[in-house]
Amino acid sequence: MNTKNKKTKTKSQKLCLLGATAFSTVLMVPLAANAQSLAEALDLPDNVWVGGRLTQGTGVYFDRYGGGTGVGPSQFVAQFQAEWTPNSNVTVVSDFWLRGDWYYDLDDGDSIGPGLQDFTKSPPFLDRFDFLLSQDGALTLPEPFGNSGEENRILDDFEQDVIRELSIAFADSEGRASLKLGKFQRGWGQADGLRLLDILNPQDLRQRSIFTDTEDLRIPQWSAALSLDIDQLGLAAPFEGVGLKDPSLEVIYTPVVRHSEFIVNNPTPNSSTSGGPFGLPFPRLVEGQSGFGMPLLGARLSDKETDDWEDSEVGIRLKFDVLGGQGTINGFYGFQDLPIVVNTGATVHIGTFIGDPNAAGVINVPIDLPTTIGATNAPGQYVDFIQALAAGTAVPGDFPLIPFGCLDILDPGAGGVPCSITADFDLDYTLRQKTVGFSFTRDMTEIRLGRKDVSPVLRLEAAYEFDKPFNKGVIQNPFVPGRMTVGTPALITTRDDTIARRDQLSVMVGFDYNFWVPGWESQRSSIFMTTQFFGIHTEDADGLLFQAPYALTNVEENQGFITQTYTKGFLNDKVTLDGLAIWDMDKGGVAIRQRIDFSVGGGNWKPRIEVGYFSGKDEQGLLGLYNKSDYVEFSLTYQF
């Protein structure tokens, strides 16, 4: 989550930045062409391996807000990997990468490239108020909605973003134990497209969200991983007594914790950044629904994170063979990846309609949490007025003198001054996550299907989370008995009142299958397919928010998903079709990613065409959140 202030750049700095990016891209081909010869020139010993990749993409977004197409994802990656094995007991791994996207600023501060958000070019509600517009319909007030794509330009924080892995592993010669220290990632579970047990690492949602490759989606953390072969240690008898063969134990300890990273397209006073179509929409504060946007009420977001050594995470996994397959029992005690929203107060801006604290002549009046709650929920208060206005029920003369002598914008002749409110929210990442689960995979050799008598592979996974925190979307009004406050105004309350804790059970049943098409006698290789069915049950889910304040749909008591993947090679695998589809069975959303990969130049050059498509109702779950994020991208990768 990014809530930093936008950095101001001079025109020369912008030109230098654009020139440096273009120069590095132009150099990609000759550098890649010489990468292999450079490695050979180093005359590295046999126990040292080096490799890497250079990638540059360019694309377009389509089906955007406002219609039409626009500059799409143009991501670049420069990655260098090295591995050194001084002896059979020690392995040292380093993996560094630099990622980003094309970006530059125009003189007026608008961004061209992936950060462009047409729908934020003016506040979505201001077209209702003619007195705020000039005769030609242009906005006469200062533009409050920044859309800088700078945060996507380059992910260059060395410790957090550039170091992908820096680790040393020690292994016992007899295979009894191994210890890995440093920064790395570990994957758990069997699920594709959605994750149930793969929760050791937070997720990087900044550039392509759920369509990022799994290994790239995980954010590595500084950790220690101890693996013990229980059988080799001579301690397997108790496990074998209950049918668990070849048991092994893995313990992962993470002393300094990170949360998932995302960018909010946030027009609030403390941030004007944009994550492009994959940025989360800015908070729209309105009663009962959020698609319209509430006039005169904004949000200021601040991160509340874990930062102490005692705020650590630990995961444990027992692996074993059972019932002809491989199983695991998992446990995790850590922190939530995504935040709970907690209101801490507000600021009333006297002299501006758009929450601009720096506008000329503006008086900023901080108000504490109790006063903020009163202004939002007590009858006749300021926010009641603008809630009625947003709902279209206010008429001129209603609330002629609201607090601080503010102007009734439906009756500007009645006097008063323009006012607006900015609510202060903590995005709180300090709540614990407590999860147990299991996974199981088995080759179903007793079943033969299709014209080649292929056996499917069964995959099972389940996770049970205790006391998962949610924001409430419905609360009891603190001033009017029997009246309920609904939507984002329900977030204007105390920490205790806004958080609900519920147990949640998630289950996945999946099948892998090598499919041979009936009648396609010339088919030289199978189509590898994985079909997975997900069920998520949340106890007492009524009135809970899916993810406040960006997806205000209620949590379903029972939520179902289906994912489908397939991979098929053609022309001796020189062309590969790779697809992923996700269906939200309850909200009606669908997401499809289709790739066409080419292998040329001995497999070193890898051109790719990738199409991403989302369909869903606005703010209806995860897929509806990305409803306007459709894209097509061509990229070229050189691996060495």
XYZ file of C-alpha atoms in Angstrom, residues 6-631:
626
model
C 4.013 12.639 -4.865
C 7.526 13.858 -5.550
C 7.844 16.928 -7.710
C 10.121 16.634 -10.725
C 11.582 19.377 -12.833
C 11.211 19.240 -16.595
C 14.886 18.309 -16.998
C 14.498 15.480 -14.491
C 11.509 14.164 -16.398
C 13.434 14.248 -19.681
C 16.413 12.499 -18.066
C 14.146 9.819 -16.671
C 12.462 9.240 -20.023
C 15.816 9.187 -21.793
C 17.352 6.732 -19.344
C 14.421 4.352 -19.695
C 14.483 4.501 -23.484
C 18.264 4.105 -23.570
C 18.167 0.997 -21.382
C 15.482 -0.511 -23.603
C 17.433 0.166 -26.810
C 20.488 -1.517 -25.263
C 18.523 -4.612 -24.318
C 19.153 -6.528 -27.539
C 22.946 -6.119 -27.812
C 23.421 -6.705 -24.086
C 21.330 -9.848 -24.216
C 23.137 -11.060 -27.292
C 26.446 -10.850 -25.430
C 25.252 -12.140 -22.062
C 26.201 -15.741 -22.746
C 29.628 -14.858 -24.085
C 30.197 -12.658 -21.030
C 29.473 -15.595 -18.742
C 31.876 -17.745 -20.694
C 34.495 -15.012 -20.557
C 34.340 -15.046 -16.775
C 35.674 -18.616 -16.866
C 33.584 -19.552 -13.841
C 34.357 -22.762 -11.932
C 31.984 -25.707 -12.125
C 30.502 -24.967 -8.722
C 29.293 -21.503 -9.787
C 26.269 -20.846 -11.989
C 25.056 -17.485 -13.277
C 21.979 -16.612 -15.282
C 19.232 -14.108 -15.661
C 16.760 -12.480 -18.004
C 15.975 -9.196 -19.672
C 12.351 -8.439 -20.509
C 10.627 -5.500 -22.153
C 6.920 -5.343 -22.908
C 4.540 -2.951 -24.597
C 0.771 -3.108 -24.750
C -2.617 -1.428 -24.668
C -5.542 -1.356 -22.266
C -9.029 -1.732 -23.702
C -12.567 -1.434 -22.287
C -11.374 1.386 -20.058
C -13.447 3.819 -18.024
C -14.683 6.312 -20.560
C -14.331 3.784 -23.391
C -11.654 3.304 -26.029
C -8.092 2.064 -25.694
C -4.962 3.538 -24.187
C -1.313 2.945 -23.475
C -1.059 -0.415 -21.747
C 1.428 -2.385 -19.684
C 5.008 -1.757 -20.805
C 6.829 -3.530 -18.043
C 10.543 -4.225 -17.967
C 12.556 -6.683 -15.885
C 16.326 -6.993 -15.544
C 17.239 -10.022 -13.428
C 20.584 -11.534 -12.466
C 20.921 -14.839 -10.615
C 23.952 -16.674 -9.230
C 24.481 -19.863 -7.261
C 27.653 -21.019 -5.577
C 28.126 -24.478 -4.062
C 31.519 -24.518 -2.326
C 30.861 -28.093 -1.165
C 28.019 -30.593 -0.942
C 26.844 -29.126 2.368
C 26.641 -25.403 1.531
C 24.725 -23.527 -1.167
C 24.711 -19.742 -1.595
C 22.042 -18.161 -3.821
C 21.665 -14.573 -4.968
C 18.859 -13.233 -7.129
C 18.459 -9.524 -7.900
C 15.937 -7.877 -10.176
C 14.841 -4.424 -11.225
C 11.244 -3.981 -12.367
C 9.187 -1.088 -13.575
C 7.074 0.359 -16.335
C 7.297 3.107 -18.910
C 6.395 6.435 -17.350
C 6.794 10.129 -17.920
C 5.077 13.347 -16.858
C 3.623 16.125 -18.902
C 4.129 19.655 -17.652
C 0.603 19.747 -16.195
C 1.357 16.762 -13.972
C -0.752 14.215 -15.818
C 0.888 10.879 -16.537
C 1.084 9.131 -19.866
C 1.405 5.391 -19.682
C 0.064 2.750 -17.334
C -0.794 5.252 -14.642
C -3.367 7.030 -16.801
C -6.830 6.892 -15.217
C -9.349 8.596 -17.454
C -12.204 8.158 -14.991
C -10.386 10.248 -12.383
C -9.864 13.221 -14.684
C -12.610 14.957 -12.709
C -14.526 13.997 -9.596
C -17.413 11.757 -10.668
C -19.996 13.791 -8.778
C -19.192 17.373 -9.809
C -21.219 17.301 -13.027
C -24.316 17.583 -10.818
C -23.437 21.066 -9.643
C -23.480 23.575 -12.479
C -22.179 26.432 -10.375
C -18.851 24.604 -10.057
C -18.426 24.456 -13.832
C -17.622 27.072 -16.431
C -19.858 27.683 -19.430
C -17.971 25.153 -21.527
C -18.404 22.501 -18.821
C -14.807 22.577 -17.621
C -14.046 22.206 -13.937
C -13.365 25.657 -12.493
C -11.847 24.407 -9.241
C -8.293 23.078 -8.911
C -7.971 19.473 -10.092
C -8.061 17.344 -6.925
C -7.548 13.978 -8.565
C -3.870 13.343 -9.231
C -3.008 10.370 -11.425
C 0.759 10.112 -11.339
C 1.967 6.658 -12.330
C 5.314 7.240 -10.673
C 4.940 4.371 -8.215
C 4.808 1.936 -11.136
C 7.717 3.551 -12.958
C 10.427 1.610 -11.180
C 10.453 -0.616 -8.100
C 13.923 0.288 -6.912
C 13.957 -0.002 -3.126
C 17.078 -2.169 -2.837
C 16.189 -4.119 0.291
C 12.459 -4.495 -0.335
C 12.227 -4.734 -4.125
C 15.607 -5.428 -5.736
C 16.790 -8.335 -3.565
C 14.680 -11.283 -4.653
C 16.834 -13.856 -2.890
C 20.028 -13.702 -0.859
C 20.431 -16.902 1.107
C 22.803 -19.540 2.393
C 21.715 -23.130 2.986
C 23.484 -25.757 5.091
C 22.675 -29.439 4.573
C 23.646 -32.487 6.618
C 25.686 -34.987 4.589
C 23.315 -37.787 5.570
C 20.217 -35.824 4.582
C 18.868 -35.584 8.105
C 18.568 -31.811 8.351
C 19.019 -28.584 6.415
C 18.918 -24.940 7.430
C 18.348 -22.000 5.093
C 18.965 -18.404 6.198
C 18.397 -15.136 4.359
C 15.792 -13.651 2.089
C 13.792 -16.152 0.045
C 10.286 -17.481 -0.570
C 8.556 -20.784 0.152
C 5.405 -22.051 -1.534
C 2.817 -24.228 0.171
C -0.354 -25.867 -1.089
C -1.811 -27.137 -4.362
C -4.172 -24.337 -5.470
C -3.961 -22.430 -8.783
C -5.340 -18.914 -9.262
C -6.423 -18.580 -5.618
C -4.385 -19.330 -2.541
C -5.467 -21.170 0.581
C -2.296 -22.486 2.239
C 0.266 -20.545 0.205
C 0.353 -17.841 2.880
C 3.969 -17.738 4.088
C 4.784 -14.821 1.782
C 2.741 -11.680 1.141
C 1.729 -10.831 -2.412
C 2.921 -8.125 -4.802
C -0.265 -6.804 -6.445
C 1.232 -3.602 -7.816
C 1.798 -4.467 -11.467
C -0.434 -7.301 -12.666
C -2.344 -8.375 -9.568
C -3.571 -11.997 -9.629
C -2.290 -12.508 -13.204
C 1.330 -12.345 -12.077
C 3.186 -15.665 -12.119
C 3.045 -17.309 -8.695
C 6.793 -17.104 -8.023
C 6.815 -13.441 -9.018
C 3.653 -12.740 -7.037
C 5.162 -13.850 -3.738
C 7.202 -11.241 -1.857
C 10.338 -12.867 -0.377
C 11.033 -12.229 3.294
C 14.058 -12.481 5.570
C 13.513 -15.853 7.191
C 15.025 -19.016 8.592
C 13.804 -22.411 7.370
C 14.703 -25.640 9.170
C 13.901 -28.943 7.440
C 14.170 -32.256 9.277
C 13.909 -35.724 7.726
C 12.212 -37.542 10.587
C 12.841 -40.937 9.060
C 16.594 -40.332 8.703
C 16.681 -39.062 12.288
C 15.258 -42.397 13.443
C 12.084 -40.824 14.864
C 9.541 -42.083 12.330
C 8.058 -44.967 14.352
C 5.199 -42.948 15.980
C 4.173 -41.550 12.595
C 4.381 -44.876 10.799
C 2.222 -46.330 13.575
C -0.679 -44.176 12.320
C 0.057 -44.784 8.634
C 2.257 -41.772 7.854
C 5.367 -42.889 5.967
C 8.604 -40.987 5.234
C 7.671 -38.024 7.450
C 9.578 -34.755 7.352
C 9.122 -31.487 9.199
C 9.628 -27.913 8.012
C 9.664 -24.890 10.332
C 9.830 -21.345 8.917
C 10.515 -18.332 11.133
C 10.161 -14.741 9.878
C 11.334 -12.121 12.391
C 10.497 -8.986 10.368
C 7.156 -9.139 8.582
C 5.938 -7.478 5.388
C 2.376 -7.203 4.174
C 1.025 -7.425 0.636
C 1.912 -4.478 -1.590
C -0.663 -2.584 -3.657
C -1.267 0.953 -4.869
C -4.431 2.934 -4.275
C -5.504 5.323 -7.034
C -5.898 7.859 -4.291
C -6.920 11.482 -4.834
C -6.693 12.306 -1.163
C -4.519 15.062 0.312
C -1.660 12.722 1.172
C -1.318 10.922 -2.160
C -1.957 11.535 -5.836
C -0.410 8.324 -7.159
C -2.016 5.799 -9.438
C -1.381 2.120 -9.955
C -3.059 2.238 -13.331
C -5.952 -0.113 -14.049
C -4.535 -2.539 -11.479
C -4.486 0.080 -8.766
C -7.271 -0.190 -6.217
C -9.989 2.452 -6.630
C -9.867 5.410 -4.299
C -12.234 5.353 -1.325
C -15.669 6.585 -2.328
C -17.542 7.402 0.841
C -21.300 7.123 0.392
C -24.083 5.562 2.409
C -25.396 2.194 1.281
C -23.270 1.875 -1.837
C -19.997 3.207 -3.185
C -20.248 3.382 -6.966
C -21.490 7.003 -7.069
C -19.102 8.786 -4.790
C -19.929 11.146 -1.958
C -19.497 14.861 -2.537
C -17.318 16.829 -0.177
C -16.078 13.861 1.859
C -12.644 12.367 1.243
C -10.232 10.034 2.964
C -6.633 10.272 4.092
C -4.887 6.916 4.411
C -1.963 5.969 6.663
C -0.294 2.598 7.112
C -0.129 1.044 10.570
C 2.408 -1.770 10.290
C 4.277 -4.262 12.415
C 7.834 -3.064 12.971
C 9.119 -4.804 16.090
C 11.228 -7.943 16.208
C 8.758 -9.554 18.555
C 6.078 -9.162 15.850
C 7.238 -12.286 14.051
C 5.627 -15.092 12.058
C 6.097 -18.835 12.223
C 4.905 -21.604 9.929
C 5.177 -25.355 10.381
C 4.480 -28.154 7.904
C 4.561 -31.924 8.368
C 4.965 -33.864 5.085
C 4.341 -37.579 4.681
C 3.203 -40.355 2.363
C -0.267 -41.743 3.051
C -3.032 -43.614 1.179
C -0.839 -43.931 -1.896
C -0.237 -40.189 -2.128
C 1.557 -37.279 -0.474
C 0.007 -35.242 2.307
C 0.831 -32.276 4.521
C -0.491 -30.814 7.757
C 0.143 -27.076 8.011
C 0.002 -24.405 10.673
C 0.669 -20.654 10.443
C 0.735 -17.900 13.047
C 1.390 -14.541 11.468
C -0.283 -11.328 10.322
C -3.001 -10.406 7.848
C -1.706 -9.483 4.390
C -4.494 -6.977 3.717
C -5.577 -4.251 6.126
C -8.491 -3.514 8.369
C -9.650 0.117 8.086
C -9.800 2.061 11.372
C -11.002 5.663 11.610
C -8.883 7.939 13.809
C -10.569 11.317 13.303
C -11.043 13.866 10.531
C -10.297 17.384 9.318
C -12.900 19.945 8.299
C -11.656 22.185 5.485
C -13.421 25.565 5.643
C -13.089 27.350 2.329
C -12.913 24.475 -0.191
C -15.348 21.960 -1.621
C -12.658 19.458 -2.585
C -10.754 18.709 0.598
C -7.661 20.646 -0.442
C -5.896 21.647 2.805
C -3.384 23.810 0.926
C -5.834 25.961 -1.018
C -5.588 29.714 -0.467
C -7.639 30.979 2.440
C -8.565 27.527 3.706
C -8.855 26.947 7.457
C -8.223 23.333 8.477
C -9.974 22.292 11.685
C -8.856 18.907 13.074
C -11.586 17.020 14.915
C -11.063 14.034 17.169
C -12.696 10.623 16.781
C -15.734 11.242 19.033
C -16.497 14.495 17.187
C -16.023 12.763 13.836
C -18.443 10.012 14.850
C -20.952 12.642 15.906
C -20.594 14.573 12.642
C -21.209 11.383 10.694
C -23.976 9.699 12.660
C -25.825 12.247 14.814
C -29.092 13.619 13.331
C -28.764 16.912 11.494
C -24.997 16.898 11.322
C -22.820 17.811 8.386
C -22.328 14.366 6.918
C -26.038 13.570 7.222
C -26.597 16.507 4.917
C -24.201 15.371 2.233
C -25.428 11.788 2.522
C -28.915 13.035 1.753
C -27.474 15.099 -1.076
C -25.692 12.087 -2.569
C -28.928 10.092 -2.368
C -30.808 12.886 -4.139
C -33.235 13.496 -1.238
C -32.060 16.917 -0.066
C -33.873 19.996 -1.317
C -32.862 23.671 -1.206
C -33.330 24.986 2.284
C -32.490 21.729 4.045
C -29.744 22.258 6.600
C -29.326 25.973 5.742
C -26.610 26.443 8.361
C -24.556 23.309 8.885
C -21.633 23.203 11.351
C -19.001 25.937 11.017
C -21.386 28.036 8.874
C -20.779 25.906 5.773
C -22.532 26.569 2.487
C -25.570 24.539 1.443
C -24.433 23.773 -2.095
C -28.042 23.272 -3.237
C -28.845 26.769 -2.023
C -25.603 28.761 -2.376
C -27.504 32.055 -2.092
C -28.331 31.283 1.543
C -24.797 32.171 2.532
C -21.961 30.349 4.205
C -18.574 29.192 2.949
C -17.564 26.068 1.006
C -16.656 23.172 3.287
C -15.425 19.620 2.963
C -14.280 16.840 5.261
C -11.318 14.499 5.047
C -11.649 11.406 7.218
C -8.415 9.933 8.614
C -8.058 6.163 8.332
C -5.389 3.755 9.477
C -4.832 0.821 7.163
C -4.083 -1.544 10.022
C -1.849 -4.533 9.271
C -1.229 -5.475 12.901
C -4.013 -8.047 13.283
C -2.958 -11.668 13.599
C -3.657 -14.534 11.210
C -4.071 -18.020 12.747
C -4.508 -20.805 10.186
C -4.326 -24.592 10.148
C -4.852 -26.840 7.150
C -3.873 -29.845 5.119
C -3.151 -30.795 1.515
C -3.136 -34.111 -0.331
C -2.183 -35.160 -3.855
C -2.459 -38.618 -5.401
C -2.077 -40.168 -8.841
C -5.398 -42.003 -9.363
C -3.905 -44.982 -11.210
C -7.051 -47.054 -10.738
C -8.931 -44.670 -13.047
C -8.223 -44.591 -16.797
C -9.841 -41.969 -18.974
C -9.791 -40.876 -22.612
C -8.353 -42.421 -25.732
C -4.891 -42.757 -24.132
C -6.148 -44.242 -20.817
C -4.643 -41.400 -18.787
C -4.983 -41.352 -14.998
C -5.928 -38.019 -13.376
C -4.136 -36.589 -10.358
C -6.310 -35.687 -7.388
C -5.474 -32.534 -5.420
C -7.079 -31.580 -2.120
C -6.433 -28.557 0.063
C -8.193 -27.074 3.069
C -7.476 -24.123 5.355
C -9.266 -23.060 8.532
C -8.610 -19.555 9.807
C -9.554 -18.658 13.348
C -10.952 -15.200 14.143
C -10.318 -13.684 10.718
C -10.911 -9.913 11.008
C -13.402 -8.059 8.788
C -14.664 -4.511 8.681
C -18.369 -4.180 9.365
C -20.521 -2.646 6.652
C -23.507 -2.241 8.990
C -23.357 -0.880 12.547
C -25.875 0.290 15.109
C -26.167 4.077 14.964
C -24.714 5.329 18.269
C -27.253 8.176 18.562
C -30.540 6.759 17.221
C -31.749 3.481 18.762
C -32.881 1.001 16.118
C -31.275 2.916 13.250
C -28.517 1.172 11.300
C -25.636 2.967 9.574
C -24.753 1.296 6.265
C -21.792 1.487 3.868
C -18.614 3.449 4.373
C -20.147 5.733 7.044
C -20.180 2.549 9.127
C -16.379 2.840 9.057
C -16.628 6.136 10.971
C -16.686 4.498 14.381
C -14.382 3.128 17.044
C -11.853 0.390 16.419
C -13.831 -2.067 18.533
C -17.076 -1.344 16.682
C -15.649 -1.590 13.169
C -13.888 -4.969 13.529
C -15.681 -8.305 13.473
C -13.858 -11.619 13.863
C -15.162 -14.739 12.177
C -13.846 -18.241 11.560
C -13.449 -19.069 7.867
C -13.126 -22.483 6.185
C -11.719 -22.757 2.642
C -11.665 -26.024 0.674
C -10.295 -26.916 -2.761
C -10.804 -30.101 -4.829
C -8.835 -30.290 -8.071
C -7.802 -32.628 -10.858
C -4.786 -32.623 -13.182
C -5.281 -34.369 -16.488
C -3.372 -34.900 -19.713
C -6.118 -34.534 -22.284
C -5.995 -36.181 -25.699
C -8.678 -34.768 -27.991
C -10.957 -37.468 -29.407
C -10.570 -37.761 -33.191
C -7.354 -35.731 -33.311
C -5.171 -38.624 -34.365
C -2.241 -36.402 -35.339
C -2.056 -34.834 -31.843
C 1.598 -35.235 -30.854
C 1.407 -34.086 -27.239
C -1.332 -33.870 -24.645
C -3.076 -30.764 -23.359
C -2.176 -30.523 -19.686
C -5.223 -29.270 -17.778
C -6.007 -28.509 -14.147
C -9.566 -27.967 -12.935
C -10.119 -26.808 -9.362
C -13.277 -26.150 -7.339
C -13.155 -23.820 -4.326
C -15.633 -23.360 -1.513
C -15.253 -20.673 1.179
C -17.534 -20.606 4.212
C -17.560 -17.613 6.572
C -19.576 -17.946 9.729
C -22.156 -15.242 10.473
C -21.101 -13.278 7.371
C -24.079 -10.926 7.163
C -23.013 -7.265 7.143
C -19.278 -7.846 6.686
C -17.278 -5.965 4.049
C -15.245 -7.911 1.487
C -12.330 -5.461 1.723
C -12.972 -1.995 3.094
C -13.023 0.576 1.754
C -12.282 -0.507 -1.828
C -14.756 -3.337 -2.433
C -17.843 -2.670 -0.412
C -19.772 -5.774 -1.379
C -20.836 -7.921 1.528
C -19.042 -11.158 2.307
C -21.011 -14.224 1.212
C -21.638 -16.892 3.807
C -20.758 -19.481 1.142
C -18.589 -18.404 -1.789
C -17.662 -20.630 -4.741
C -14.926 -20.330 -7.380
C -13.732 -22.493 -10.262
C -10.294 -22.182 -11.852
C -9.134 -23.786 -15.078
C -5.626 -23.917 -16.508
C -4.315 -25.517 -19.664
C -0.994 -25.757 -21.477
C -0.421 -27.047 -25.017
C 2.753 -27.006 -27.077
C 2.854 -26.878 -30.880
C 5.643 -27.160 -33.441
C 7.880 -29.174 -31.112
C 7.020 -26.776 -28.274
C 8.287 -23.760 -30.187
C 4.807 -22.279 -29.672
C 2.964 -22.809 -26.377
C -0.578 -21.810 -25.488
C -1.045 -21.252 -21.765
C -4.394 -20.263 -20.270
C -5.869 -19.458 -16.870
C -9.542 -18.771 -16.132
C -11.201 -17.905 -12.812
C -14.975 -17.917 -12.288
C -16.668 -16.330 -9.281
C -19.758 -18.506 -9.071
C -21.674 -16.269 -6.655
C -20.782 -12.754 -7.822
C -20.806 -13.660 -11.512
C -17.281 -12.452 -12.293
C -14.774 -14.022 -14.657
C -11.079 -13.411 -15.326
C -9.144 -14.945 -18.225
C -5.439 -14.787 -18.977
C -4.273 -16.190 -22.324
C -0.607 -16.407 -23.250
C 1.072 -17.389 -26.493
C 4.758 -18.104 -25.891
C 7.339 -18.560 -28.628
C 10.755 -20.177 -28.257
C 13.390 -19.001 -30.726
C 17.162 -18.627 -30.854
C 17.830 -21.936 -29.151
C 15.284 -21.190 -26.455
C 17.058 -18.064 -25.209
C 14.676 -15.641 -26.881
C 11.082 -15.834 -25.658
C 8.545 -13.543 -27.325
C 5.124 -13.560 -25.669
C 1.649 -12.268 -26.408
C -0.548 -11.994 -23.304
C -4.214 -11.008 -23.082
C -5.991 -10.326 -19.787
C -9.763 -10.009 -19.595
C -12.009 -9.270 -16.602
C -15.777 -9.191 -16.394
C -17.800 -8.527 -13.277
C -20.015 -6.064 -11.500
C -18.274 -3.014 -10.080
C -16.996 -3.635 -6.561
C -18.470 -7.140 -6.502
C -15.600 -9.132 -5.081
C -12.059 -9.367 -6.376
C -12.860 -9.808 -10.074
C -15.328 -6.917 -10.188
C -12.619 -4.732 -8.703
C -10.591 -5.155 -11.934
C -13.547 -4.871 -14.297
C -11.831 -2.147 -16.333
C -8.338 -3.676 -16.406
C -8.427 -5.548 -19.730
C -5.115 -5.490 -21.590
